[in-house]
């Protein structure tokens, strides 16, 4: 079966971002960018499905600026077969991304679509669910285990009180949680080979999708800073402070 | 303006996060209706009707809604939601699972995890793991929103007397089915609602050592949390994880033991009123957000702390 994996180019998870002085957004100039960590897990799961003989082809798709090609090449180096970039310089909301992915799903007709559960920049946690609504497919969100049996996928999900397993009719949408797998690193020969794999570029217009949004960001601020704390010398002093100064015990 | 709040429930009980969601709805203003979807939810509906400030409770009692499968619940919420100005749910695993599906069915953007209501169409929400706060404005006909419980003080669970009305819409979409679940058993307070949280990290070294934290927590009436490192190492189950990808907590007192304080962990606890860090590495980033820091070996400090409190 064909597996479609969506990946997003985001600020590297180790970077501590700074808000721009004019409050228009966060400063991403000269900041290290990477593949969103949950998307890496999605790519890894697709590659493992291929290694098990469940998946026959992995198509990786990204929606973003021209530079998102770097993240697509990374996915190709990890084992994806070909890549699609839907190029858009604008920062798109989840619904617009889901609509563009729906257009790619219509074109590619995958049996399984794997996305990360959330992007670490917008922290929305929406796109997979929205894509499931638009395609009418079942959704297995926050997956920590995926098993494909014939025309069904059993997905174990991380929920607030523990784990839940659901059976989804294929085609279906799965979003990855951290514990689904441990992504591999790309080897140098594979990085070289990935340069020769096909990468198709499309535009929202070519897909006939409007990316208009009903939500706009008015301003972005730094969170309130916490007052400086103190270091205590002993446990006794700590307990004393918590009782008399902070009054939380 | 009429606001629909989706009740977070387990069929037999109403989850506390619903009370925080109703609080957010009150800040928006207007009549508040609560939807209780599930199977055999009579008691939940009655509990919802007693919430202060709720005008009406809609009950959708159907076997198809028993496990909150989004394929079945989202069409119901989308159908009902068309006649409301706002549709709100708590940002729990169910709320996050169902609501974006509702928003896409209504063809509107969703606003995730709001922490404050500026006006009926303007909200604040954290982005970049809480390192920035965005103010967003929605022009959507129906504003679909998930609410971060720690951003709003819960309304009173008693005092209301809303009318209860049955709705018969929706059913099994036939796309998915519930297979089973494995819930972690705990007698301690729920992590997201606890007044005190004691969390352990990689510094705990193994799962057995978490018993030191459990004894301390029991003495304090606290919940026990963990960092991703502790969960990934298999010390504790994943539903104990506090952070950007785990649970968001804001207790009165958060005690971080053997946790370095990575950005992703801080995202889940830095709104706590008082933060205490116990770590033997005095350079650990956790000390930058801690109100009280103790540089010490946790295996000596924790038992001593337990004796003194």
Coordinates of C-alpha atoms in Angstrom, one line a residue:
Chain A
X1 CA 0.0 0.0 0.0
X2 CA 1.0 3.6 -0.5
X3 CA 1.8 5.7 2.6
X4 CA 1.7 9.5 2.5
X5 CA 3.7 11.3 5.2
X6 CA 3.4 15.1 5.9
X7 CA 6.5 16.9 7.3
X8 CA 6.9 20.5 8.5
X9 CA 10.0 22.7 8.5
X10 CA 10.1 24.4 12.0
X11 CA 12.6 26.1 14.2
X12 CA 14.9 23.5 15.8
X13 CA 13.5 22.2 19.1
X14 CA 16.7 23.2 21.0
X15 CA 16.4 26.9 20.0
X16 CA 15.0 29.3 22.6
X17 CA 13.1 31.7 20.4
X18 CA 12.9 35.4 20.9
X19 CA 9.9 37.6 20.3
X20 CA 10.5 40.5 17.8
X21 CA 10.6 43.9 19.4
X22 CA 7.6 45.1 17.3
X23 CA 5.5 42.2 18.6
X24 CA 4.8 41.0 15.0
X25 CA 6.1 37.4 15.6
X26 CA 9.1 35.5 16.7
X27 CA 12.5 36.2 15.2
X28 CA 13.4 33.3 12.9
X29 CA 16.2 35.1 11.0
X30 CA 19.4 33.1 11.2
X31 CA 17.8 30.5 13.5
X32 CA 18.5 26.8 12.9
X33 CA 15.5 25.1 11.2
X34 CA 14.8 21.4 11.2
X35 CA 12.1 18.8 10.6
X36 CA 9.4 18.9 13.3
X37 CA 10.3 16.1 15.8
X38 CA 6.8 14.5 15.5
X39 CA 7.2 14.5 11.7
X40 CA 10.5 12.6 12.1
X41 CA 8.6 9.9 14.0
X42 CA 6.0 9.8 11.2
X43 CA 8.7 9.3 8.5
X44 CA 10.3 6.6 10.7
X45 CA 7.0 4.7 11.1
X46 CA 6.4 4.8 7.3
X47 CA 9.9 3.4 6.7
X48 CA 9.3 0.7 9.2
X49 CA 6.0 -0.3 7.5
X50 CA 7.9 -0.5 4.3
X51 CA 10.7 -2.6 5.8
X52 CA 7.9 -5.0 7.1
X53 CA 6.5 -5.3 3.6
X54 CA 3.3 -3.5 4.5
X55 CA 4.0 -0.3 2.6
X56 CA 5.1 -0.4 -1.0
X57 CA 5.7 3.3 -1.6
X58 CA 6.3 6.3 0.7
X59 CA 5.5 9.7 -0.6
X60 CA 6.5 12.6 1.6
X61 CA 4.8 16.0 1.4
X62 CA 5.6 19.4 2.9
X63 CA 3.7 22.6 2.6
X64 CA 5.9 25.6 3.1
X65 CA 8.7 27.8 1.7
X66 CA 11.2 26.8 -1.0
X67 CA 13.7 25.9 1.8
X68 CA 11.3 23.1 3.0
X69 CA 13.0 21.1 0.3
X70 CA 15.8 20.5 2.8
X71 CA 13.4 18.7 5.1
X72 CA 12.0 16.7 2.2
X73 CA 15.5 15.7 1.2
X74 CA 16.0 14.6 4.8
X75 CA 12.9 12.4 4.6
X76 CA 14.1 11.0 1.3
X77 CA 17.4 10.1 2.9
X78 CA 15.6 8.4 5.7
X79 CA 13.8 6.1 3.2
X80 CA 10.9 7.9 1.5
X81 CA 10.6 7.2 -2.2
X82 CA 9.6 10.6 -3.6
X83 CA 8.6 14.0 -2.4
X84 CA 6.0 16.7 -3.1
X85 CA 6.5 20.3 -2.0
X86 CA 3.4 22.6 -2.1
X87 CA 5.2 25.9 -2.1
X88 CA 3.7 28.8 -0.2
X89 CA 5.7 31.7 1.3
X90 CA 2.8 32.6 3.6
X91 CA 2.5 31.1 7.0
X92 CA -0.6 29.0 6.7
X93 CA -3.1 28.0 9.4
X94 CA -3.9 24.3 10.0
X95 CA -7.2 24.3 8.0
X96 CA -5.4 25.7 4.9
X97 CA -2.7 23.0 5.3
X98 CA -5.3 20.3 5.8
X99 CA -7.1 21.5 2.6
X100 CA -3.8 21.4 0.6
X101 CA -3.1 17.9 2.0
X102 CA -6.6 16.8 1.0
X103 CA -5.8 17.8 -2.6
X104 CA -2.6 15.8 -2.4
X105 CA -4.4 12.8 -0.9
X106 CA -7.0 13.0 -3.8
X107 CA -4.1 13.0 -6.3
X108 CA -2.0 10.3 -4.6
X109 CA -4.8 8.0 -3.2
X110 CA -2.7 6.7 -0.2
X111 CA -4.1 4.0 2.1
X112 CA -2.5 5.5 5.1
X113 CA -1.5 9.1 5.9
X114 CA 0.9 9.7 8.8
X115 CA 1.4 13.1 10.3
X116 CA 3.0 14.3 13.6
X117 CA 0.5 15.1 16.4
X118 CA 1.6 18.7 16.6
X119 CA 4.2 21.1 15.2
X120 CA 6.4 22.6 17.9
X121 CA 6.1 26.1 16.5
X122 CA 2.3 26.8 16.4
X123 CA 1.5 24.0 19.0
X124 CA -1.9 23.6 17.3
X125 CA -2.4 19.9 17.2
X126 CA -5.1 20.2 14.5
X127 CA -3.9 19.3 11.0
X128 CA -4.3 15.5 11.1
X129 CA -7.8 15.7 12.6
X130 CA -8.8 18.3 10.0
X131 CA -7.5 16.2 7.2
X132 CA -9.5 13.3 8.5
X133 CA -12.6 15.4 8.5
X134 CA -12.1 16.7 5.0
X135 CA -11.3 13.3 3.5
X136 CA -14.0 11.6 5.6
X137 CA -11.4 9.0 6.8
X138 CA -11.0 7.6 10.3
X139 CA -8.4 9.1 12.5
X140 CA -5.9 7.5 15.0
X141 CA -4.4 10.5 16.8
X142 CA -1.5 10.5 19.4
X143 CA -0.5 7.0 18.2
X144 CA 2.1 5.0 20.2
X145 CA 1.6 1.8 18.2
X146 CA 0.3 1.1 14.7
X147 CA -0.6 -2.4 13.3
X148 CA -2.0 -2.8 9.8
X149 CA -4.1 -6.0 9.3
X150 CA -5.6 -6.2 5.8
X151 CA -8.1 -3.4 5.4
X152 CA -7.9 -2.2 9.0
X153 CA -5.3 -0.5 11.2
X154 CA -5.2 -1.0 14.9
X155 CA -3.9 2.1 16.6
X156 CA -2.9 2.4 20.2
X157 CA -3.4 6.0 21.4
X158 CA -1.9 7.9 24.3
X159 CA -4.9 9.3 26.2
X160 CA -5.1 11.3 29.5
X161 CA -5.5 8.3 31.7
X162 CA -3.4 5.7 29.9
X163 CA -3.7 4.0 26.5
X164 CA -6.6 3.3 24.2
X165 CA -6.7 1.0 21.2
X166 CA -9.0 1.7 18.2
X167 CA -9.6 -0.2 15.0
X168 CA -9.7 2.1 11.9
X169 CA -11.0 1.2 8.4
X170 CA -8.4 2.0 5.8
X171 CA -7.7 4.5 4.3
X172 CA -7.1 6.3 7.5
X173 CA -5.1 9.1 9.1
X174 CA -2.6 8.5 11.9
X175 CA -0.9 11.2 14.0
X176 CA 2.3 10.2 15.9
X177 CA 3.1 10.6 19.6
X178 CA 6.6 10.7 21.0
X179 CA 6.7 7.0 22.0
X180 CA 5.7 5.5 18.6
X181 CA 9.3 4.9 17.7
X182 CA 12.8 6.3 17.8
X183 CA 13.7 7.9 14.5
X184 CA 16.9 6.8 12.8
X185 CA 19.6 9.0 11.5
X186 CA 20.3 9.5 7.8
X187 CA 23.5 7.9 6.6
X188 CA 25.9 9.8 4.4
X189 CA 25.4 7.4 1.4
X190 CA 21.6 7.8 1.8
X191 CA 21.9 11.5 1.9
X192 CA 23.8 11.4 -1.4
X193 CA 21.2 9.0 -2.9
X194 CA 18.3 11.2 -1.7
X195 CA 19.6 14.0 -4.0
X196 CA 18.6 11.9 -7.0
X197 CA 15.1 11.0 -5.8
X198 CA 12.2 12.8 -7.4
X199 CA 10.9 16.0 -5.8
X200 CA 7.8 17.6 -7.4
X201 CA 6.8 21.2 -6.7
X202 CA 3.2 22.4 -6.7
X203 CA 1.4 25.5 -5.7
X204 CA -1.9 26.0 -3.8
X205 CA -3.3 27.6 -7.0
X206 CA -2.4 24.6 -9.1
X207 CA -4.2 22.4 -6.6
X208 CA -7.2 24.7 -6.7
X209 CA -7.1 25.4 -3.0
X210 CA -7.9 28.7 -1.3
X211 CA -5.7 29.3 1.7
X212 CA -7.8 32.2 3.2
X213 CA -8.1 32.1 6.9
X214 CA -10.7 33.2 9.5
X215 CA -8.0 33.7 12.2
X216 CA -5.3 36.4 12.3
X217 CA -2.6 37.0 14.7
X218 CA -2.7 40.5 16.1
X219 CA 0.4 40.4 18.2
X220 CA 3.0 38.1 19.7
X221 CA 4.5 38.9 23.2
X222 CA 7.1 37.3 25.4
X223 CA 5.5 35.5 28.4
X224 CA 5.6 37.2 31.8
X225 CA 9.0 36.6 33.3
X226 CA 9.2 34.9 36.7
X227 CA 10.7 36.9 39.5
X228 CA 14.2 35.7 40.4
X229 CA 14.3 32.9 42.8
X230 CA 16.7 32.1 45.6
X231 CA 18.9 29.1 46.5
X232 CA 18.4 27.6 49.9
X233 CA 21.2 25.9 51.8
X234 CA 19.3 23.0 53.4
X235 CA 16.1 21.1 53.4
X236 CA 15.1 22.6 56.7
X237 CA 15.5 26.1 55.3
X238 CA 13.4 25.1 52.2
X239 CA 10.5 23.8 54.4
X240 CA 10.7 26.9 56.5
X241 CA 10.5 29.2 53.4
X242 CA 7.6 27.2 51.9
X243 CA 5.7 27.4 55.2
X244 CA 6.3 31.0 56.2
X245 CA 7.3 32.9 53.0
X246 CA 5.4 31.1 50.2
X247 CA 2.7 29.7 52.4
X248 CA 2.1 26.7 50.2
X249 CA 2.6 24.0 52.8
Chain B
X1 CA -24.6 34.9 21.6
X2 CA -24.9 31.3 22.7
X3 CA -22.0 29.1 23.5
X4 CA -21.8 25.3 23.3
X5 CA -19.4 23.7 25.8
X6 CA -18.6 20.0 25.2
X7 CA -18.6 18.2 28.5
X8 CA -15.5 16.0 29.1
X9 CA -16.9 12.8 30.6
X10 CA -16.2 9.1 31.2
X11 CA -19.9 8.1 30.7
X12 CA -20.3 7.9 34.5
X13 CA -18.5 11.1 35.7
X14 CA -18.1 14.7 34.6
X15 CA -14.4 15.6 34.3
X16 CA -13.3 18.7 36.3
X17 CA -11.8 20.3 33.2
X18 CA -15.4 21.0 32.1
X19 CA -15.7 23.5 34.9
X20 CA -12.7 25.5 33.7
X21 CA -14.1 25.4 30.1
X22 CA -17.4 26.9 31.4
X23 CA -15.4 29.6 33.2
X24 CA -13.8 30.5 29.8
X25 CA -17.3 30.6 28.3
X26 CA -18.5 33.0 31.0
X27 CA -15.6 35.3 30.1
X28 CA -16.9 35.3 26.5
X29 CA -20.4 36.1 27.7
X30 CA -23.8 34.9 26.6
X31 CA -26.0 31.8 27.3
X32 CA -24.0 28.7 28.0
X33 CA -25.3 25.3 26.8
X34 CA -23.4 22.1 27.7
X35 CA -23.4 19.0 25.5
X36 CA -23.1 15.6 27.2
X37 CA -22.4 12.9 24.6
X38 CA -21.8 9.3 25.7
X39 CA -23.6 6.2 26.7
X40 CA -25.7 6.0 29.9
X41 CA -24.8 9.6 30.8
X42 CA -27.8 10.4 32.9
X43 CA -25.7 11.1 36.0
X44 CA -23.3 13.3 34.0
X45 CA -26.1 15.3 32.6
X46 CA -27.5 15.9 36.1
X47 CA -24.0 17.0 37.3
X48 CA -23.7 19.3 34.2
X49 CA -27.1 20.9 35.0
X50 CA -25.9 21.8 38.4
X51 CA -22.8 23.8 37.2
X52 CA -23.2 27.5 38.0
X53 CA -23.9 29.6 35.0
X54 CA -25.2 26.8 32.6
X55 CA -28.5 27.6 30.9
X56 CA -29.2 24.3 29.2
X57 CA -27.8 20.8 29.0
X58 CA -28.1 18.8 25.8
X59 CA -27.8 15.0 26.1
X60 CA -26.8 12.7 23.3
X61 CA -27.1 9.2 24.8
X62 CA -26.0 6.7 22.2
X63 CA -23.8 3.6 22.2
X64 CA -21.8 5.2 19.3
X65 CA -20.6 8.0 21.6
X66 CA -19.5 5.7 24.5
X67 CA -15.8 6.0 23.8
X68 CA -15.8 9.5 22.3
X69 CA -14.7 8.2 18.9
X70 CA -14.2 11.4 16.8
X71 CA -15.7 9.9 13.7
X72 CA -19.0 9.6 15.6
X73 CA -18.9 12.5 18.0
X74 CA -17.6 15.2 15.6
X75 CA -20.5 15.1 13.1
X76 CA -22.9 15.5 16.1
X77 CA -21.0 18.5 17.5
X78 CA -20.7 20.1 14.0
X79 CA -24.4 19.7 13.3
X80 CA -25.4 21.2 16.7
X81 CA -22.5 23.8 16.5
X82 CA -23.9 25.5 13.4
X83 CA -26.4 27.4 15.5
X84 CA -23.9 28.6 18.1
X85 CA -21.5 31.5 18.1
X86 CA -18.8 29.5 19.9
X87 CA -18.0 25.8 20.4
X88 CA -15.7 25.2 23.3
X89 CA -14.0 22.0 24.7
X90 CA -11.3 21.4 27.2
X91 CA -7.8 20.9 25.7
X92 CA -7.8 17.3 27.0
X93 CA -6.9 14.3 24.8
X94 CA -10.6 14.0 23.8
X95 CA -11.0 17.7 23.2
X96 CA -7.9 17.8 21.0
X97 CA -9.0 14.7 19.2
X98 CA -12.5 15.8 18.4
X99 CA -12.6 19.6 18.0
X100 CA -10.4 20.1 15.0
X101 CA -12.5 17.5 13.2
X102 CA -15.6 19.6 14.1
X103 CA -13.9 22.9 12.9
X104 CA -13.0 21.4 9.5
X105 CA -16.5 20.1 9.1
X106 CA -17.7 23.7 9.8
X107 CA -15.0 25.0 7.5
X108 CA -13.5 27.3 10.1
X109 CA -10.1 27.6 11.7
X110 CA -9.8 26.3 15.3
X111 CA -8.0 28.2 18.1
X112 CA -6.1 25.8 20.3
X113 CA -5.5 26.0 24.0
X114 CA -6.5 29.5 24.8
X115 CA -5.3 30.9 28.2
X116 CA -7.3 34.1 28.2
X117 CA -10.3 35.7 26.7
X118 CA -9.7 39.3 25.5
X119 CA -13.1 39.8 23.9
X120 CA -15.7 37.5 22.3
X121 CA -13.5 37.2 19.2
X122 CA -10.0 37.7 20.6
X123 CA -8.0 35.2 22.6
X124 CA -4.5 34.6 23.9
X125 CA -2.7 31.3 23.4
X126 CA 0.9 30.2 24.0
X127 CA 3.1 29.2 21.0
X128 CA 6.6 27.8 20.7
X129 CA 6.4 25.7 23.8
X130 CA 5.1 28.7 25.8
X131 CA 8.0 30.9 24.9
X132 CA 5.7 33.4 23.2
X133 CA 2.1 34.4 23.7
X134 CA 0.0 35.1 20.6
X135 CA -3.1 37.3 20.6
X136 CA -5.4 36.0 17.8
X137 CA -8.7 37.3 16.4
X138 CA -11.3 35.2 14.7
X139 CA -13.8 36.3 12.1
X140 CA -15.4 32.8 11.8
X141 CA -19.2 32.5 12.1
X142 CA -18.7 29.8 14.6
X143 CA -15.6 30.1 16.8
X144 CA -14.2 26.7 17.6
X145 CA -11.9 26.8 20.6
X146 CA -10.1 24.5 23.0
X147 CA -9.4 25.8 26.5
X148 CA -6.3 25.2 28.6
X149 CA -7.8 24.4 32.0
X150 CA -4.9 26.0 33.9
X151 CA -5.7 29.3 32.3
X152 CA -9.1 29.6 34.0
X153 CA -10.3 29.1 37.5
X154 CA -13.1 26.5 37.7
X155 CA -16.7 27.6 38.2
X156 CA -18.7 26.2 41.1
X157 CA -19.9 22.6 40.4
X158 CA -23.1 23.3 42.3
X159 CA -25.6 26.1 42.3
X160 CA -27.1 25.9 38.8
X161 CA -30.4 24.3 37.7
X162 CA -30.3 24.0 34.0
X163 CA -33.0 22.3 31.9
X164 CA -32.0 19.0 30.4
X165 CA -32.9 18.2 26.8
X166 CA -32.4 15.1 24.8
X167 CA -30.9 15.3 21.3
X168 CA -31.2 12.3 19.0
X169 CA -28.8 13.4 16.2
X170 CA -25.9 11.3 14.9
X171 CA -24.8 7.7 15.4
X172 CA -22.2 5.2 14.3
X173 CA -20.3 6.5 11.2
X174 CA -19.0 2.9 10.7
X175 CA -15.4 4.0 10.2
X176 CA -13.8 3.1 13.5
X177 CA -14.4 1.0 16.6
X178 CA -13.1 0.8 20.1
X179 CA -10.9 -2.2 20.9
X180 CA -9.8 -1.7 24.4
X181 CA -8.0 0.5 26.9
X182 CA -5.4 0.3 29.6
X183 CA -5.9 2.9 32.2
X184 CA -3.2 3.6 34.8
X185 CA -4.6 3.1 38.3
X186 CA -3.8 5.7 40.9
X187 CA -5.3 6.8 44.3
X188 CA -3.4 10.1 44.2
X189 CA -5.1 13.3 43.0
X190 CA -5.3 13.9 39.2
X191 CA -2.1 15.5 37.9
X192 CA -3.8 18.4 36.1
X193 CA -6.1 19.3 39.1
X194 CA -3.7 18.7 42.0
X195 CA -2.7 21.6 44.3
X196 CA 0.8 20.2 44.7
X197 CA 2.8 18.2 42.1
X198 CA 6.0 16.3 42.8
X199 CA 7.9 15.4 39.6
X200 CA 10.9 13.3 39.0
X201 CA 13.3 13.2 36.1
X202 CA 16.2 11.3 34.8
X203 CA 18.0 11.9 38.1
X204 CA 15.7 9.4 39.8
X205 CA 17.9 6.7 38.0
X206 CA 15.2 4.0 38.0
X207 CA 11.5 3.3 38.4
X208 CA 12.0 1.9 41.9
X209 CA 13.4 5.2 43.2
X210 CA 10.1 6.9 42.3
X211 CA 8.8 5.3 45.6
X212 CA 10.6 8.2 47.4
X213 CA 8.5 10.6 45.5
X214 CA 5.3 8.6 46.1
X215 CA 5.8 8.7 49.9
X216 CA 6.5 12.4 49.8
X217 CA 3.5 13.0 47.6
X218 CA 1.2 11.0 49.8
X219 CA 2.3 13.0 52.8
X220 CA 1.6 16.3 50.9
X221 CA -1.6 15.1 49.2
X222 CA 0.2 15.7 46.0
X223 CA 0.1 14.2 42.5
X224 CA 3.3 12.7 41.0
X225 CA 4.5 13.8 37.5
X226 CA 7.6 13.1 35.5
X227 CA 9.8 14.5 32.7
X228 CA 10.0 13.0 29.3
X229 CA 13.4 11.5 30.2
X230 CA 11.8 9.5 33.1
X231 CA 9.0 8.3 30.9
X232 CA 11.2 7.3 27.9
X233 CA 13.6 5.5 30.3
X234 CA 10.5 3.4 31.4
X235 CA 10.6 4.6 35.0
X236 CA 6.9 5.6 34.9
X237 CA 4.0 5.5 32.4
X238 CA 3.6 8.2 29.8
X239 CA 0.4 9.6 31.2
X240 CA 2.5 11.1 34.0
X241 CA 4.5 13.2 31.6
X242 CA 4.5 17.0 32.2
X243 CA 5.5 19.2 29.3
X244 CA 4.8 20.5 25.9
X245 CA 3.8 17.1 24.7
X246 CA 2.4 15.8 28.0
X247 CA 0.2 17.4 30.5
X248 CA 0.1 21.1 31.3
X249 CA -0.1 21.8 35.1
X250 CA -0.2 25.0 37.2
X251 CA -0.4 23.9 40.8
X252 CA 0.2 26.0 43.9
X253 CA 3.5 24.2 44.4
X254 CA 5.6 22.2 41.9
X255 CA 8.6 20.3 43.2
X256 CA 11.0 19.3 40.4
X257 CA 13.3 16.5 41.6
X258 CA 16.3 15.5 39.4
X259 CA 14.9 17.4 36.4
X260 CA 17.3 19.5 34.4
X261 CA 14.5 21.8 33.0
X262 CA 14.5 21.5 29.2
X263 CA 12.3 24.0 27.3
X264 CA 9.8 21.2 26.6
X265 CA 9.4 20.4 30.3
X266 CA 9.1 24.0 31.4
X267 CA 6.3 24.5 28.8
X268 CA 4.2 22.2 31.0
X269 CA 4.8 23.7 34.5
X270 CA 6.1 27.2 34.4
X271 CA 2.8 28.8 35.3
X272 CA 2.9 27.0 38.7
X273 CA 2.6 29.5 41.6
X274 CA 5.7 28.3 43.4
X275 CA 8.4 26.2 41.9
X276 CA 11.0 24.2 43.9
X277 CA 13.9 22.5 42.3
X278 CA 16.1 19.9 43.9
X279 CA 19.1 19.0 41.7
X280 CA 22.7 18.3 42.3
X281 CA 23.8 20.2 39.2
X282 CA 23.8 23.9 40.2
X283 CA 24.0 24.9 36.5
X284 CA 20.7 23.1 35.6
X285 CA 18.3 25.4 33.7
X286 CA 15.5 24.5 36.2
X287 CA 17.1 26.8 38.7
X288 CA 16.3 29.8 36.4
X289 CA 12.6 29.3 36.9
X290 CA 12.7 28.0 40.5
X291 CA 11.5 30.2 43.3
X292 CA 13.5 28.0 45.7
X293 CA 16.4 26.0 44.6
X294 CA 18.3 23.4 46.6
X295 CA 21.6 22.1 45.2
X296 CA 21.7 18.6 46.8
X297 CA 21.7 14.9 46.2
X298 CA 18.0 14.1 45.8
X299 CA 18.4 10.7 47.6
X300 CA 19.4 12.6 50.7
X301 CA 17.1 15.6 50.3
X302 CA 13.8 13.9 49.5
X303 CA 13.7 11.6 52.5
X304 CA 14.7 14.6 54.7
X305 CA 12.0 16.7 53.1
X306 CA 9.5 14.0 53.7
X307 CA 10.4 13.9 57.4
X308 CA 10.1 17.7 57.8
X309 CA 6.8 18.4 56.1

